[in-house]
Amino acid sequence: MLDGRAIDVRGVSLTYAGPPPVHALDGVDIEVARGEFVALLGPSGCGKSTLLRILADLVRPTSGEARADGVAYMPQRDLLLPWRRVLGNAVFAAELAGVPPDEAKRRARALLPRFGLEGFEQAWPAQLSGGMRQRLALLRTFLAPRETLLLDEPFGALDAITRRQMQRWLQDVLALEPRTVLLVTHDVEEALNLADTVYVMSPRPGRIVARIPVAIGRPRDAATVTSPGFIALKARLLAALDGDAAHDALSSS
Amino acid sequence: MPAVRHALRDYAPAAALLLALLVVWEAAVRVLDVAPYLVPAPSRIARAFMEVRGTLPDHLRTTAAEAALGLAFSAALGAGCAALLAWTTPLRRAVYPLLVISQNVPLVVIAPLLVVWFGFGMLPKVLVVTLMGFFPIVVATTDGLLRADGDLVELARSYGASRWQVLREVLIPSAVPAFFAGLQISAAYAVLGAVIAEWVGASSGLGLFITRSQTAFRVDRVFVAVAVIAALSIASFAAVHLAARLAMPWQHVAHGGAQEEVRG
Ligand SMILES: Nc1ncnc2c1ncn2[C@@H]1O[C@H](COP(=O)(O)OP(=O)(O)OP(=O)(O)O)[C@@H](O)[C@H]1O
Ligand SMILES: [Mg+2]
């Protein structure tokens, strides 16, 4: 049905009924291949979260078609359950998705060290630092038995240093636990550090103004950020964000 | 031990004030030579306490049992009704106003009727306490259920949670703090409710003890009962407080501060 694609969005528009009515998305087209890491870059309020909520089947588009096979959704806020300990939070999504509790717990325990939460399985979310909370929310998403991850600004609330650490860490985790990822961000460097392909959105109503492949090898480390290729791509993304590059839309492939 | 130091810091001022008031009371009664059947001095109340300490425990047990049972019923009933009211909006619209009106029927009117219907035993008292305690619990819990974080509900639904799973995993735990806030209020009034019900007609209980003491013009004994009722109210309040702590361990942890550590 999806012809090898994990996500297929065609001409999706959405207007929130309001009042006042908000035209959030306007004819968005996005394709994500299986195993691909796609970043969705756009200014605040352009409808990025709305698009993910459509893909997670939480809202219906006003027009157009959005198809995705099993997605695990990580919302913009970490949304940990204060009344569940770390381990309980980790298995929350898996449990709801029908994984037997014992198996979910076993898999969670196995992944705790990789997510930097070893020794904290009995802690409450309130006892975790911001970065740990975010990793726990990611662990919850990873443990859901779903092929595709929808990550809504997973590191948006973190300081710059922690964010860079987390980006490198996410690359390592994905190398070991491969998934298809659609990541929302409004950080140009984050998009370039992580993605195979970057889609750039316009301000509201959100449209796709550019689709830019990131042909930079992995792993991408501190040296990558200052390489000429990286800087050239960054300039293109910034130009697209600033609206100077409507001609760039869907240009290269 | 830090717990002891905290308890001292929290309760010492109230205890000191109480002690000071008792001293002033004693002095005033002695200096102004007030008749004991009007206002007895604390020392006289203490003597009265020693006189009745044989018979008082039975009355105390009756009242405490009525209050505890009534509180338990109102908690179960209040939580159940709150779930129903939060579940169906039409039901809430229909029932909520009636609930508010029911709260305005004075207890002194209800209690005699209940005694006429159900006799002098414990049942009418338990019912009065239940009726009194029900309202704060149902209001607080309904509110707690309705205020649950919509994003959490959405997250659960995105992973295929059924309506029942959303209720059990998200709505009910979200409402637990509100439920206990309501229960705390009900607990503070439960003993009072039982005593008022006993007043109307009882074969045992602190309310009966008060009526008997009044008829005998033993104001000092009335004050003994008042002190016991106050102690009982504080005890039930403290019991609910403890239950809340045990039920919500996550609310009593130090926030933040865990060591940041990223593994590659
Ligand atoms: N449930 C809703 N009802 C009505 N309007 C909404 C709703 N959710 C979002 N909007 C509006 O739709 C627009 C897009 O919101 P959305 O959350 O998708 O933006 P975003 O790109 O994720 O922004 P940010 O980067 O700040 O998270 C905003 O103007 C917002 O006010
Ligand atoms: Mg958003």
PDB file of N, CA, C and O in Angstrom, chain A residues 74-108:
ATOM      1  N   MET A  74       6.005  10.560  19.889  1.00  0.00           N
ATOM      2  CA  MET A  74       6.569  11.196  21.079  1.00  0.00           C
ATOM      3  C   MET A  74       6.206  12.671  21.038  1.00  0.00           C
ATOM      4  O   MET A  74       6.731  13.422  20.222  1.00  0.00           O
ATOM      5  N   PRO A  75       5.279  13.098  21.880  1.00  0.00           N
ATOM      6  CA  PRO A  75       4.795  14.476  21.828  1.00  0.00           C
ATOM      7  C   PRO A  75       5.863  15.472  22.257  1.00  0.00           C
ATOM      8  O   PRO A  75       6.910  15.108  22.789  1.00  0.00           O
ATOM      9  N   GLN A  76       5.544  16.733  22.008  1.00  0.00           N
ATOM     10  CA  GLN A  76       6.501  17.813  22.284  1.00  0.00           C
ATOM     11  C   GLN A  76       6.866  17.886  23.766  1.00  0.00           C
ATOM     12  O   GLN A  76       8.009  18.098  24.120  1.00  0.00           O
ATOM     13  N   ARG A  77       5.862  17.739  24.645  1.00  0.00           N
ATOM     14  CA  ARG A  77       6.148  17.658  26.084  1.00  0.00           C
ATOM     15  C   ARG A  77       6.459  16.205  26.412  1.00  0.00           C
ATOM     16  O   ARG A  77       5.917  15.307  25.787  1.00  0.00           O
ATOM     17  N   ASP A  78       7.312  15.976  27.428  1.00  0.00           N
ATOM     18  CA  ASP A  78       7.718  14.586  27.662  1.00  0.00           C
ATOM     19  C   ASP A  78       6.550  13.724  28.144  1.00  0.00           C
ATOM     20  O   ASP A  78       6.515  12.538  27.892  1.00  0.00           O
ATOM     21  N   LEU A  79       5.575  14.347  28.831  1.00  0.00           N
ATOM     22  CA  LEU A  79       4.365  13.634  29.233  1.00  0.00           C
ATOM     23  C   LEU A  79       4.649  12.319  29.949  1.00  0.00           C
ATOM     24  O   LEU A  79       4.028  11.301  29.669  1.00  0.00           O
ATOM     25  N   LEU A  80       5.601  12.355  30.872  1.00  0.00           N
ATOM     26  CA  LEU A  80       5.803  11.187  31.726  1.00  0.00           C
ATOM     27  C   LEU A  80       4.663  11.142  32.737  1.00  0.00           C
ATOM     28  O   LEU A  80       4.119  12.183  33.105  1.00  0.00           O
ATOM     29  N   LEU A  81       4.303   9.943  33.157  1.00  0.00           N
ATOM     30  CA  LEU A  81       3.260   9.808  34.167  1.00  0.00           C
ATOM     31  C   LEU A  81       3.908   9.973  35.538  1.00  0.00           C
ATOM     32  O   LEU A  81       4.745   9.156  35.919  1.00  0.00           O
ATOM     33  N   PRO A  82       3.545  11.007  36.293  1.00  0.00           N
ATOM     34  CA  PRO A  82       4.203  11.263  37.577  1.00  0.00           C
ATOM     35  C   PRO A  82       4.029  10.105  38.552  1.00  0.00           C
ATOM     36  O   PRO A  82       4.836   9.945  39.457  1.00  0.00           O
ATOM     37  N   TRP A  83       2.953   9.327  38.365  1.00  0.00           N
ATOM     38  CA  TRP A  83       2.642   8.265  39.321  1.00  0.00           C
ATOM     39  C   TRP A  83       3.243   6.924  38.924  1.00  0.00           C
ATOM     40  O   TRP A  83       2.988   5.925  39.556  1.00  0.00           O
ATOM     41  N   ARG A  84       4.015   6.891  37.834  1.00  0.00           N
ATOM     42  CA  ARG A  84       4.719   5.653  37.488  1.00  0.00           C
ATOM     43  C   ARG A  84       6.206   5.889  37.643  1.00  0.00           C
ATOM     44  O   ARG A  84       6.710   6.946  37.268  1.00  0.00           O
ATOM     45  N   ARG A  85       6.896   4.878  38.152  1.00  0.00           N
ATOM     46  CA  ARG A  85       8.345   4.976  38.260  1.00  0.00           C
ATOM     47  C   ARG A  85       8.970   4.906  36.874  1.00  0.00           C
ATOM     48  O   ARG A  85       8.272   4.723  35.881  1.00  0.00           O
ATOM     49  N   VAL A  86      10.289   5.054  36.812  1.00  0.00           N
ATOM     50  CA  VAL A  86      10.973   5.078  35.514  1.00  0.00           C
ATOM     51  C   VAL A  86      10.623   3.848  34.684  1.00  0.00           C
ATOM     52  O   VAL A  86      10.223   3.957  33.517  1.00  0.00           O
ATOM     53  N   LEU A  87      10.717   2.673  35.301  1.00  0.00           N
ATOM     54  CA  LEU A  87      10.442   1.446  34.549  1.00  0.00           C
ATOM     55  C   LEU A  87       8.984   1.426  34.061  1.00  0.00           C
ATOM     56  O   LEU A  87       8.711   1.067  32.910  1.00  0.00           O
ATOM     57  N   GLY A  88       8.067   1.835  34.930  1.00  0.00           N
ATOM     58  CA  GLY A  88       6.653   1.862  34.556  1.00  0.00           C
ATOM     59  C   GLY A  88       6.390   2.813  33.406  1.00  0.00           C
ATOM     60  O   GLY A  88       5.586   2.523  32.511  1.00  0.00           O
ATOM     61  N   ASN A  89       7.057   3.960  33.418  1.00  0.00           N
ATOM     62  CA  ASN A  89       6.913   4.902  32.312  1.00  0.00           C
ATOM     63  C   ASN A  89       7.496   4.336  31.018  1.00  0.00           C
ATOM     64  O   ASN A  89       6.928   4.509  29.949  1.00  0.00           O
ATOM     65  N   ALA A  90       8.626   3.641  31.158  1.00  0.00           N
ATOM     66  CA  ALA A  90       9.276   3.104  29.965  1.00  0.00           C
ATOM     67  C   ALA A  90       8.352   2.137  29.232  1.00  0.00           C
ATOM     68  O   ALA A  90       8.312   2.117  28.004  1.00  0.00           O
ATOM     69  N   VAL A  91       7.589   1.340  29.983  1.00  0.00           N
ATOM     70  CA  VAL A  91       6.779   0.309  29.329  1.00  0.00           C
ATOM     71  C   VAL A  91       5.353   0.782  29.038  1.00  0.00           C
ATOM     72  O   VAL A  91       4.537   0.032  28.507  1.00  0.00           O
ATOM     73  N   PHE A  92       5.047   2.033  29.370  1.00  0.00           N
ATOM     74  CA  PHE A  92       3.658   2.518  29.264  1.00  0.00           C
ATOM     75  C   PHE A  92       3.087   2.332  27.857  1.00  0.00           C
ATOM     76  O   PHE A  92       2.024   1.724  27.667  1.00  0.00           O
ATOM     77  N   ALA A  93       3.811   2.834  26.845  1.00  0.00           N
ATOM     78  CA  ALA A  93       3.304   2.748  25.476  1.00  0.00           C
ATOM     79  C   ALA A  93       3.243   1.300  25.007  1.00  0.00           C
ATOM     80  O   ALA A  93       2.267   0.870  24.380  1.00  0.00           O
ATOM     81  N   ALA A  94       4.279   0.530  25.344  1.00  0.00           N
ATOM     82  CA  ALA A  94       4.320  -0.871  24.922  1.00  0.00           C
ATOM     83  C   ALA A  94       3.132  -1.632  25.493  1.00  0.00           C
ATOM     84  O   ALA A  94       2.469  -2.395  24.796  1.00  0.00           O
ATOM     85  N   GLU A  95       2.846  -1.403  26.777  1.00  0.00           N
ATOM     86  CA  GLU A  95       1.709  -2.068  27.418  1.00  0.00           C
ATOM     87  C   GLU A  95       0.410  -1.754  26.688  1.00  0.00           C
ATOM     88  O   GLU A  95      -0.383  -2.639  26.390  1.00  0.00           O
ATOM     89  N   LEU A  96       0.197  -0.461  26.412  1.00  0.00           N
ATOM     90  CA  LEU A  96      -1.043  -0.056  25.736  1.00  0.00           C
ATOM     91  C   LEU A  96      -1.119  -0.670  24.340  1.00  0.00           C
ATOM     92  O   LEU A  96      -2.195  -0.995  23.854  1.00  0.00           O
ATOM     93  N   ALA A  97       0.049  -0.826  23.713  1.00  0.00           N
ATOM     94  CA  ALA A  97       0.064  -1.372  22.361  1.00  0.00           C
ATOM     95  C   ALA A  97      -0.039  -2.894  22.376  1.00  0.00           C
ATOM     96  O   ALA A  97       0.029  -3.520  21.321  1.00  0.00           O
ATOM     97  N   GLY A  98      -0.158  -3.482  23.567  1.00  0.00           N
ATOM     98  CA  GLY A  98      -0.458  -4.902  23.642  1.00  0.00           C
ATOM     99  C   GLY A  98       0.727  -5.811  23.902  1.00  0.00           C
ATOM    100  O   GLY A  98       0.579  -7.032  23.862  1.00  0.00           O
ATOM    101  N   VAL A  99       1.908  -5.257  24.179  1.00  0.00           N
ATOM    102  CA  VAL A  99       3.045  -6.110  24.531  1.00  0.00           C
ATOM    103  C   VAL A  99       2.800  -6.668  25.940  1.00  0.00           C
ATOM    104  O   VAL A  99       2.432  -5.911  26.844  1.00  0.00           O
ATOM    105  N   PRO A 100       2.997  -7.971  26.153  1.00  0.00           N
ATOM    106  CA  PRO A 100       2.802  -8.519  27.503  1.00  0.00           C
ATOM    107  C   PRO A 100       3.712  -7.806  28.503  1.00  0.00           C
ATOM    108  O   PRO A 100       4.889  -7.573  28.200  1.00  0.00           O
ATOM    109  N   PRO A 101       3.192  -7.445  29.694  1.00  0.00           N
ATOM    110  CA  PRO A 101       3.951  -6.641  30.664  1.00  0.00           C
ATOM    111  C   PRO A 101       5.327  -7.194  30.988  1.00  0.00           C
ATOM    112  O   PRO A 101       6.298  -6.437  31.065  1.00  0.00           O
ATOM    113  N   ASP A 102       5.415  -8.500  31.159  1.00  0.00           N
ATOM    114  CA  ASP A 102       6.719  -9.076  31.519  1.00  0.00           C
ATOM    115  C   ASP A 102       7.743  -8.877  30.418  1.00  0.00           C
ATOM    116  O   ASP A 102       8.896  -8.523  30.680  1.00  0.00           O
ATOM    117  N   GLU A 103       7.295  -9.092  29.191  1.00  0.00           N
ATOM    118  CA  GLU A 103       8.212  -8.935  28.076  1.00  0.00           C
ATOM    119  C   GLU A 103       8.621  -7.469  27.934  1.00  0.00           C
ATOM    120  O   GLU A 103       9.797  -7.138  27.722  1.00  0.00           O
ATOM    121  N   ALA A 104       7.652  -6.555  28.096  1.00  0.00           N
ATOM    122  CA  ALA A 104       7.948  -5.125  27.999  1.00  0.00           C
ATOM    123  C   ALA A 104       8.987  -4.733  29.044  1.00  0.00           C
ATOM    124  O   ALA A 104       9.945  -4.019  28.750  1.00  0.00           O
ATOM    125  N   LYS A 105       8.805  -5.234  30.277  1.00  0.00           N
ATOM    126  CA  LYS A 105       9.737  -4.904  31.355  1.00  0.00           C
ATOM    127  C   LYS A 105      11.127  -5.446  31.059  1.00  0.00           C
ATOM    128  O   LYS A 105      12.135  -4.780  31.281  1.00  0.00           O
ATOM    129  N   ARG A 106      11.157  -6.676  30.535  1.00  0.00           N
ATOM    130  CA  ARG A 106      12.445  -7.295  30.242  1.00  0.00           C
ATOM    131  C   ARG A 106      13.195  -6.463  29.193  1.00  0.00           C
ATOM    132  O   ARG A 106      14.378  -6.158  29.336  1.00  0.00           O
ATOM    133  N   ARG A 107      12.496  -6.072  28.138  1.00  0.00           N
ATOM    134  CA  ARG A 107      13.135  -5.282  27.085  1.00  0.00           C
ATOM    135  C   ARG A 107      13.542  -3.907  27.621  1.00  0.00           C
ATOM    136  O   ARG A 107      14.596  -3.377  27.260  1.00  0.00           O
ATOM    137  N   ALA A 108      12.711  -3.323  28.485  1.00  0.00           N
ATOM    138  CA  ALA A 108      13.039  -2.020  29.052  1.00  0.00           C
ATOM    139  C   ALA A 108      14.318  -2.095  29.877  1.00  0.00           C
ATOM    140  O   ALA A 108      15.218  -1.265  29.735  1.00  0.00           O
TER     141      ALA A 108
END
